Phi, psi and omega in degrees: 000137183249146178241132183219149173262131175274100188286341182276003177256115188268318185224120341278169176278136182242139173262107185255146179252127181218139185276343190259358179262122190263063178270311179232135183242131178251155179290127182283128176278165176284127184247143172266183184292322181294319179294322180297320180294320181294319180292321180298320180295317179295324180297320180293321179295320180293323178296318180295318178298319179298317180296319180296317178297322180296318180292321181297316181291322183295325181292338181257333191236309185204165179264135180212150184267336181193164178282000179270008181299143183280161181291348180288348182264011186295318181299316179297320180294323180295320177297317180296326180293319179294320180288333185282349183295325184291347181262014182293152178290342184256021182293133176256153178293151180285165178300322179296318178295320178295320179296316179297324179293319178296319179299318179295317179296317179296322177298320178294319179295316179299319180297320177297314181297316179297327181294335179257006174099009180264132179270113187269014187301325183279000184269355179300130181091347179270137178289121183240163176301147183278349181232154178295326182299317180292319178295322178297324178297319180294315180298316180297321180295319177295323176297320180296332177281355177100359181281139180262175176300322178297319178298317180295320178294332177291332177215075184294343180296346178296339179288350176275359180269130176285141179296314186279324186271332185245299190295306185297315178300318181294313181294323176298319180295315179298320179296321179292330176291334181117003176295127185287138179299331179294344181260358184301320183299308179293325177303311183286332176294322181281324184218070180293341180299343181299334181290343176274349190282156172266132181299314185285316187277321188256311191276310184303319178297324179293317179299318178297322179295317180298319177295327177290343176270019177069021172279125184296145179306323180291340180269344182305311181298324179292324177297316180293323178295321182285324185219072183297338181299341182298336181291348180258001183275152175275138185296324184270007184259236187301321185300312184290323183288322180294319179294317181298322180293317180299317177296325181293330181271355175124359176294126184299136181301325180286349179267350185301318180301315179292321179298313182289329178294317182281333180214075183293348178302339178303327182297339180259004182270135175279133182297310185293330184264332188239296191291308184298312177301324179295312180298316182293327178292317177297324176298321181294338178275353177112007178266119179301152183302320180294325176294322176298319178299319179294322177297321180292323177299319183276321184228070185298339182292348179296338177294343179273355177288124180297122184297309182280324185281330188231309189296305182297317176299324179292321176297319177298321179295320178301317179295323180291337179257035169068021169279129184286147181305321181290345181261356184300317181299317180296318180300313182291321180295323179287323187217077184304331181298342185295338179269001182241356182264174174283084197281317188303315181293324179293317179299314181296315181294318182289324178297316179297318182295311181295328176294322181285331184268319187245342182088036178291141168264173181303317181291322177301317181296319178299319180292323179296316179296322179298319184277327178216082182299340178296349180303333182292338181252007182280132181285164187287324187303308180297328178299312181298317181296319181291320178296319178295323178299314180296323177296319178295331178285350178106006179279141174283166180297324178294320177294321177299318179300314180297319180295316181291321177296321180287327182212081182301338181301342179304329184281353183239000182282162177292121187293324180294320178294320179299322181295319178296318179297320181292322178298317179295317179301316186284324187264331186251324186272338175052051179242161182279157178299332180298331177297324176288326177296321180288323182229073181293343179295354175310321184289348182272352181266149179291130181293314187281321186268342185233302188296306183298309182301316183290320180297320179295321179295318179293318181296324180297321180278352179074025180274149172246122182215166178278166176296325180295316180294327182287321192247331190277061176194166178285169178297320179297317179294322180295319178298324176295320179295328180294346178267358180286148173277335179217167182266125179282121183297324183297328181284354178277348181284141184256131175252103185260008181285155181283133180263111182296332182297330179295333180286332185267000178293146179302140181284135180253347181280170180289157180298135182274065184266347178290140184292129177205151177269140176279127180228160178231038185293341184293346182247011182267000000 
């Protein structure tokens, strides 16, 4: 019996026994008939096992007709084994085949997008769905949110966001915060990048920071609706520096929450480029820094007025319409919006109108703007009604002009209240119309709380005084005057100029942290 190794079988190696290969020869023992039968039976079993092993190996490596093949055929068998690998049942596609398949899938997705009007040029390099069906699902979901094809084209990278992994988690988080679903469309139009964000890593820390700025939890959703871009800011960047600067110029720390709630855009403003130049320019006009801080507390949106594009041109327009340089600070302090509106056209239109109704000259108009800058936004209808009222009271047009120049607020007061005050003046006070021409601010005082009580006190003492002496003082000052033996003529003079110091006084009211929109409807 001979033993041989089949060297061309690599995995696994088998030790096969074959009687006909003469590699090693053993001495044959003497066999009896029973032994011969037993050996013959074993020889047949070994031959059958060899054939089975041969077939198994051949199916994986090479083709062979029998286990009796000679060793001279090894080279041919090795070539057959190498060629046979590509026909394996476990064959995987090559990298080239996979790349070509991806190119074909992307081409199909691009064709679908172009078919619905989306330009996919910016999507190269972005991981996209491998099938048109998945891409259609994303587009349909964006449509349900209210976004149009134009919106998607404005930011096509949104198509790289998975509906389940990106869009739904972000929108669910915003909804839980209190952001209204009705605002989602505008929210995503302004800041579609939010769909790429991680709720835990990106969004939640910003919300926590806003709460740390004393913005009430109930106000957070309104802040996000108004300024969704805030969700993309870094906490240690612009947001922290802008708040620190405002506190540094005098904005009360307890007012920061209200300031940011009403105008969260401040969080995105750079101090060196936007906030600081704005504050310093107002200072150069004569408004103290602390007064600027108070203006920001009350009207934080003024920081959004473009300094070069709007503020400086508006100041120039005021000077061109006879507002004096020394009065600019007072004008802005009284009506900060005047430096942020389309002012030149308003000034020109209002000057022409008031000249036609009351007979204003250029200088008259300048004095009126100084005393009541809101006049530039006052509509024509109330002006006409008030002028007609004064004419009905018996005032000449010239007297009306003097009254309005002296107290422009007359054109914005409640007409019904003015009529009651005039009736009391005419029937109880028994004074001439010229007294009203001299002190038109009479109509600005409360009839019940100021005019009637003071007039009765003066009448009881039998004093004769002007309207200015009667009304142009505080209650404490008036009680002091009632102890005088005579009336001081100097105290009868009226100072109607705006006092900047009143703006810098410490605020006594509660913090304006509740969310509210700034409006100027009272002058429309």
